């Protein structure tokens, strides 16, 4: 079994099925705390440094929320312009200093492999919140947790999954990480729907095909959306040379209720890492899908809190102490109804 305590979480390649099962099991244990049925202050006194050098809503706030829910304190740095990285300080030096102030660090940075570079200078665990177009391991774990919980309604698990990945598969780090995780399961069919110029990197395709899985690559939605799960993604404008170049690809694969009813199975679960681009020229996931029970995107985002709580508990070695640190919730809450 992988040793979690004291370890960095930088890439999904670190995990085998046993390690993933452990993360998903501890994530499920966090549900009573996230839904305010109970409190748990097992990390009281611990400090998370949440370093976000690229825009984020879900990942940054859910890392902070997860740490707070376990009783810890959160210190945030948002934007390179608010950090001495903008004065030429190296990632190594920044890591040496910040790790002296903290017990664990979560970090997002626009450059590929930068979080790994930072981790080399850190004396405490570093969790990758997204490094350029490379990886987003905590997103992939919460995606897997979501697929597992959504498929449970249909008596399915993570094996024998038929999934469509759609949109900007070249730059979308979430689909890179998710594909690598899925390759660990049995008999997976992955249909990759994207413009030809935005296809999944060969290395990710090989990870799936070398593990014996069926991979279909196409630039057409018609006839290719009969799946258990459709995982839609945004055109990652921030990874293109210009907005004009990104505009070339926007709006090609908009999923809306009409497309869903025409091409998908009745119970196809719709996922998206979010943010979805709701501008009319993009609209990859139309708001007319909001009324569908199978639109899992907001449950998916909520699951991010559970998975990040689990990763903090595991890397800080307290996953077996949760129940000893439980307390009642004293305030009004509508979350546990
Ligand atoms: N899914 C995700 O990474 O969202 P944010 O960019 O808002 O963190």
Coordinates of C-alpha atoms and ligand atoms in Angstrom, one line a residue:
X1 CA 0.0 0.0 0.0
X2 CA 1.3 3.5 -0.9
X3 CA 2.5 5.5 2.1
X4 CA 0.3 8.6 2.2
X5 CA 1.7 10.2 5.4
X6 CA 4.2 12.9 4.5
X7 CA 3.8 12.3 0.8
X8 CA 3.3 14.9 -2.0
X9 CA 0.3 14.3 -4.2
X10 CA 1.6 15.5 -7.6
X11 CA 0.3 13.1 -10.2
X12 CA -2.3 10.3 -10.5
X13 CA 0.6 8.1 -11.7
X14 CA 1.5 7.7 -8.0
X15 CA -1.7 5.7 -7.4
X16 CA -2.6 2.0 -7.9
X17 CA -6.1 0.7 -7.4
X18 CA -5.5 -0.1 -3.8
X19 CA -4.4 3.5 -3.0
X20 CA -7.4 4.9 -4.9
X21 CA -9.7 2.6 -3.0
X22 CA -8.3 3.9 0.2
X23 CA -8.8 7.6 -0.9
X24 CA -12.4 6.9 -2.0
X25 CA -13.1 5.1 1.3
X26 CA -11.8 7.9 3.5
X27 CA -13.6 10.4 1.3
X28 CA -16.9 8.7 2.0
X29 CA -16.1 8.8 5.7
X30 CA -16.0 12.6 5.4
X31 CA -19.6 13.0 4.3
X32 CA -21.1 13.5 7.8
X33 CA -18.7 16.4 8.5
X34 CA -19.2 18.0 5.1
X35 CA -23.0 17.8 5.5
X36 CA -22.7 19.3 9.0
X37 CA -24.2 16.3 10.8
X38 CA -21.1 16.4 13.0
X39 CA -17.9 18.4 13.3
X40 CA -14.4 17.0 13.4
X41 CA -11.5 19.0 14.6
X42 CA -8.7 16.5 14.1
X43 CA -6.5 19.1 12.4
X44 CA -7.0 21.8 15.0
X45 CA -3.9 23.9 15.0
X46 CA -2.6 22.7 11.7
X47 CA -1.9 25.3 8.9
X48 CA -2.7 24.9 5.2
X49 CA -0.9 27.3 2.8
X50 CA -3.2 27.5 -0.2
X51 CA -1.1 29.0 -3.1
X52 CA -3.1 29.7 -6.2
X53 CA -1.0 31.3 -9.0
X54 CA -3.7 30.8 -11.6
X55 CA -7.5 31.6 -11.4
X56 CA -9.7 29.1 -9.6
X57 CA -13.0 29.0 -7.8
X58 CA -13.7 25.3 -6.9
X59 CA -10.3 23.9 -6.3
X60 CA -9.0 26.8 -4.1
X61 CA -12.2 27.2 -2.1
X62 CA -12.8 23.5 -1.6
X63 CA -9.2 22.9 -0.5
X64 CA -9.7 25.7 2.1
X65 CA -13.2 24.4 3.1
X66 CA -11.9 20.9 3.4
X67 CA -9.1 22.0 5.7
X68 CA -11.4 24.2 7.8
X69 CA -13.9 21.3 8.1
X70 CA -11.2 19.3 9.8
X71 CA -10.5 22.1 12.2
X72 CA -7.4 23.5 10.5
X73 CA -6.4 27.1 9.6
X74 CA -5.9 28.3 6.0
X75 CA -3.5 30.9 4.8
X76 CA -4.0 32.0 1.1
X77 CA -1.9 33.5 -1.6
X78 CA -3.8 34.3 -4.7
X79 CA -2.1 35.5 -7.9
X80 CA 1.6 35.6 -8.8
X81 CA 1.4 39.4 -8.6
X82 CA 0.8 39.1 -4.9
X83 CA 3.7 36.8 -4.3
X84 CA 7.5 37.4 -4.4
X85 CA 7.6 35.0 -7.4
X86 CA 6.9 38.2 -9.3
X87 CA 10.2 39.6 -8.0
X88 CA 12.1 36.7 -9.5
X89 CA 12.1 34.4 -6.4
X90 CA 12.4 30.7 -7.5
X91 CA 9.8 28.1 -6.8
X92 CA 12.4 26.2 -4.6
X93 CA 13.1 29.2 -2.4
X94 CA 9.3 30.0 -2.1
X95 CA 8.7 26.4 -1.1
X96 CA 11.5 26.4 1.5
X97 CA 10.0 29.4 3.2
X98 CA 6.3 28.6 2.9
X99 CA 6.8 25.0 4.1
X100 CA 8.4 26.4 7.2
X101 CA 5.2 28.3 7.9
X102 CA 2.8 25.4 7.1
X103 CA 1.9 21.7 7.7
X104 CA 0.7 21.1 4.2
X105 CA 0.5 23.1 0.9
X106 CA -2.0 23.1 -1.9
X107 CA -0.8 24.8 -5.1
X108 CA -1.9 25.7 -8.6
X109 CA 0.5 27.2 -11.1
X110 CA 0.1 27.8 -14.9
X111 CA 3.4 26.1 -15.8
X112 CA 3.5 22.4 -16.5
X113 CA 5.4 20.4 -13.8
X114 CA 5.9 23.6 -11.7
X115 CA 4.2 22.1 -8.7
X116 CA 6.6 19.1 -8.8
X117 CA 9.5 21.6 -9.0
X118 CA 8.1 23.5 -6.0
X119 CA 7.7 20.2 -4.0
X120 CA 11.4 19.6 -4.3
X121 CA 11.9 22.6 -2.1
X122 CA 9.1 21.8 0.4
X123 CA 9.6 20.1 3.7
X124 CA 5.8 19.4 4.0
X125 CA 3.4 17.6 1.7
X126 CA 2.5 19.5 -1.4
X127 CA -0.8 18.7 -3.2
X128 CA -1.1 19.6 -6.9
X129 CA -4.2 21.8 -7.6
X130 CA -3.4 21.9 -11.3
X131 CA -0.1 22.6 -13.1
X132 CA -0.6 24.1 -16.5
X133 CA -2.0 21.6 -19.1
X134 CA -0.3 18.7 -17.3
X135 CA -2.4 17.3 -14.5
X136 CA -5.1 17.9 -11.9
X137 CA -4.9 14.9 -9.7
X138 CA -7.4 15.9 -7.0
X139 CA -10.0 16.7 -9.8
X140 CA -9.5 13.2 -11.2
X141 CA -10.0 11.6 -7.8
X142 CA -13.2 13.6 -7.2
X143 CA -14.3 12.7 -10.7
X144 CA -13.7 9.0 -9.9
X145 CA -15.5 9.3 -6.6
X146 CA -18.4 10.9 -8.5
X147 CA -18.5 8.3 -11.2
X148 CA -18.5 5.6 -8.5
X149 CA -21.4 7.2 -6.6
X150 CA -23.5 8.0 -9.7
X151 CA -23.0 4.5 -11.1
X152 CA -24.1 2.9 -7.8
X153 CA -27.6 3.9 -8.8
X154 CA -27.4 1.5 -11.8
X155 CA -25.6 -1.3 -9.9
X156 CA -22.4 -0.5 -11.8
X157 CA -18.9 0.2 -10.5
X158 CA -15.7 1.6 -12.0
X159 CA -15.0 -1.5 -14.1
X160 CA -16.9 -2.0 -17.5
X161 CA -17.4 1.7 -17.8
X162 CA -18.4 3.3 -21.1
X163 CA -17.4 7.0 -21.0
X164 CA -17.2 9.9 -23.5
X165 CA -14.6 12.6 -23.0
X166 CA -15.5 15.7 -25.0
X167 CA -14.2 19.1 -25.9
X168 CA -10.6 20.4 -25.5
X169 CA -8.9 17.2 -24.8
X170 CA -5.5 18.5 -25.8
X171 CA -5.3 21.2 -23.0
X172 CA -7.8 19.9 -20.5
X173 CA -5.6 18.6 -17.6
X174 CA -8.6 17.0 -15.9
X175 CA -9.2 14.6 -18.7
X176 CA -5.5 13.7 -18.8
X177 CA -5.5 12.8 -15.2
X178 CA -8.9 11.0 -15.3
X179 CA -7.9 8.9 -18.3
X180 CA -4.8 7.7 -16.5
X181 CA -6.9 6.7 -13.4
X182 CA -9.5 5.0 -15.6
X183 CA -6.7 2.9 -17.2
X184 CA -6.3 1.1 -13.9
X185 CA -9.8 -0.4 -14.1
X186 CA -11.1 -3.3 -16.2
X187 CA -12.8 -3.2 -19.6
X188 CA -13.1 0.5 -20.1
X189 CA -14.4 2.1 -23.3
X190 CA -13.4 5.7 -23.8
X191 CA -14.8 7.7 -26.7
X192 CA -12.8 10.9 -27.2
X193 CA -14.8 13.6 -29.1
X194 CA -12.9 16.7 -30.0
X195 CA -11.8 18.9 -32.9
X196 CA -8.9 17.2 -34.7
X197 CA -6.5 19.9 -33.5
X198 CA -7.5 19.4 -29.9
X199 CA -7.2 15.7 -29.6
X200 CA -6.0 13.9 -26.5
X201 CA -2.2 13.7 -26.3
X202 CA -0.8 10.4 -27.7
X203 CA 0.8 9.6 -24.3
X204 CA -2.6 9.6 -22.6
X205 CA -4.2 7.6 -25.4
X206 CA -1.4 5.0 -25.0
X207 CA -1.9 4.7 -21.3
X208 CA -5.4 3.5 -22.0
X209 CA -4.8 1.4 -25.1
X210 CA -1.6 -0.2 -23.6
X211 CA -3.8 -1.3 -20.7
X212 CA -6.1 -3.1 -23.1
X213 CA -9.0 -0.6 -23.1
X214 CA -11.0 0.4 -26.2
X215 CA -10.3 4.0 -27.3
X216 CA -12.3 5.7 -30.1
X217 CA -11.2 9.0 -31.4
X218 CA -13.7 11.1 -33.3
X219 CA -14.7 14.7 -34.2
X220 CA -18.4 13.8 -34.3
X221 CA -21.0 13.7 -31.6
X222 CA -23.7 11.9 -33.7
X223 CA -23.5 8.2 -33.0
X224 CA -20.8 8.5 -30.4
X225 CA -22.7 9.6 -27.2
X226 CA -24.2 6.3 -26.1
X227 CA -22.3 6.0 -22.9
X228 CA -22.7 5.6 -19.1
X229 CA -21.0 9.0 -18.6
X230 CA -20.4 12.0 -20.7
X231 CA -17.6 14.2 -19.4
X232 CA -17.7 17.5 -21.1
X233 CA -14.9 20.1 -21.0
X234 CA -14.4 23.8 -21.8
X235 CA -12.1 25.2 -24.5
X236 CA -9.1 26.1 -22.4
X237 CA -8.6 29.6 -23.8
X238 CA -5.8 30.3 -21.3
X239 CA -3.7 27.6 -23.0
X240 CA -4.0 29.1 -26.6
X241 CA -1.7 31.8 -28.1
X242 CA -4.7 34.1 -28.5
X243 CA -8.4 34.4 -28.0
X244 CA -8.9 34.4 -31.7
X245 CA -7.3 30.9 -31.9
X246 CA -9.5 29.6 -29.1
X247 CA -12.6 31.1 -30.9
X248 CA -12.0 28.8 -33.8
X249 CA -13.0 25.8 -31.6
X250 CA -15.7 27.2 -29.4
X251 CA -19.3 26.0 -29.7
X252 CA -18.5 22.9 -31.8
X253 CA -19.7 20.3 -29.3
X254 CA -22.4 22.0 -27.3
X255 CA -24.4 19.6 -25.3
X256 CA -28.0 20.6 -24.6
X257 CA -31.3 18.9 -23.9
X258 CA -32.1 18.3 -27.5
X259 CA -28.7 16.7 -28.3
X260 CA -29.0 14.7 -25.1
X261 CA -32.4 13.3 -26.0
X262 CA -31.4 12.6 -29.6
X263 CA -28.0 10.9 -29.0
X264 CA -27.6 9.7 -25.4
X265 CA -29.0 6.7 -23.5
X266 CA -31.8 7.5 -21.0
X267 CA -29.6 7.5 -17.9
X268 CA -26.3 8.9 -19.2
X269 CA -24.7 10.9 -16.4
X270 CA -23.4 14.3 -17.4
X271 CA -20.2 15.5 -15.8
X272 CA -18.0 18.6 -16.3
X273 CA -15.1 19.7 -14.1
X274 CA -16.4 23.3 -14.3
X275 CA -16.3 26.1 -14.8
X276 CA -18.6 25.7 -17.8
X277 CA -18.4 28.5 -20.3
X278 CA -21.9 29.7 -20.5
X279 CA -21.3 32.5 -23.1
X280 CA -23.5 32.0 -26.1
X281 CA -20.6 31.4 -28.5
X282 CA -19.3 28.5 -26.3
X283 CA -22.2 27.1 -24.2
X284 CA -20.6 23.6 -24.0
X285 CA -23.2 22.5 -21.4
X286 CA -26.5 24.3 -21.8
X287 CA -28.5 25.5 -18.8
X288 CA -31.5 23.7 -20.2
X289 CA -29.9 20.5 -18.8
X290 CA -30.0 21.8 -15.3
X291 CA -33.4 20.2 -14.7
X292 CA -32.1 16.7 -15.5
X293 CA -31.4 14.4 -12.4
X294 CA -28.5 13.0 -14.4
X295 CA -26.7 16.3 -14.5
X296 CA -24.1 15.5 -11.8
X297 CA -21.9 18.7 -12.2
X298 CA -22.8 20.3 -8.9
X299 CA -22.7 17.0 -6.9
X300 CA -19.3 16.5 -8.6
X301 CA -18.1 19.9 -7.3
X302 CA -19.4 19.1 -3.8
X303 CA -17.5 15.8 -3.8
X304 CA -14.3 17.8 -4.2
X305 CA -14.6 18.8 -0.5
X306 CA -14.8 15.1 0.6
X307 CA -11.8 14.0 -1.5
X308 CA -9.7 16.9 -0.4
X309 CA -10.5 16.3 3.2
X310 CA -9.5 12.7 2.7
X311 CA -6.1 13.7 1.1
X312 CA -5.4 16.1 4.0
X313 CA -6.3 13.4 6.6
X314 CA -4.1 10.8 4.7
X315 CA -1.1 13.0 4.1
X316 CA -1.1 14.3 7.7
X317 CA -1.7 10.8 9.1
X318 CA -4.9 11.3 11.0
X319 CA -7.3 9.2 8.9
X320 CA -7.8 6.7 11.8
X321 CA -8.4 9.4 14.4
X322 CA -11.5 11.1 12.9
X323 CA -14.1 9.7 15.3
X324 CA -12.1 10.6 18.4
X325 CA -12.3 14.3 17.4
X326 CA -16.0 14.5 16.6
X327 CA -18.2 17.2 18.1
X328 CA -21.9 18.3 17.6
X329 CA -22.9 21.0 15.3
X330 CA -24.4 23.9 17.3
X331 CA -25.6 26.2 14.6
X332 CA -28.5 26.3 12.2
X333 CA -27.8 24.4 9.0
X334 CA -29.8 23.3 6.0
X335 CA -27.1 20.9 4.7
X336 CA -28.0 17.8 6.8
X337 CA -31.7 17.6 6.0
Ligands
LIG1 N1 -12.5 22.2 -11.7 C1 -11.7 23.2 -11.4 O1 -10.5 23.1 -11.3 O2 -12.3 24.4 -11.2 P1 -11.6 25.8 -10.8 O3 -10.7 26.2 -11.9 O4 -12.7 26.8 -10.5 O5 -10.7 25.5 -9.5

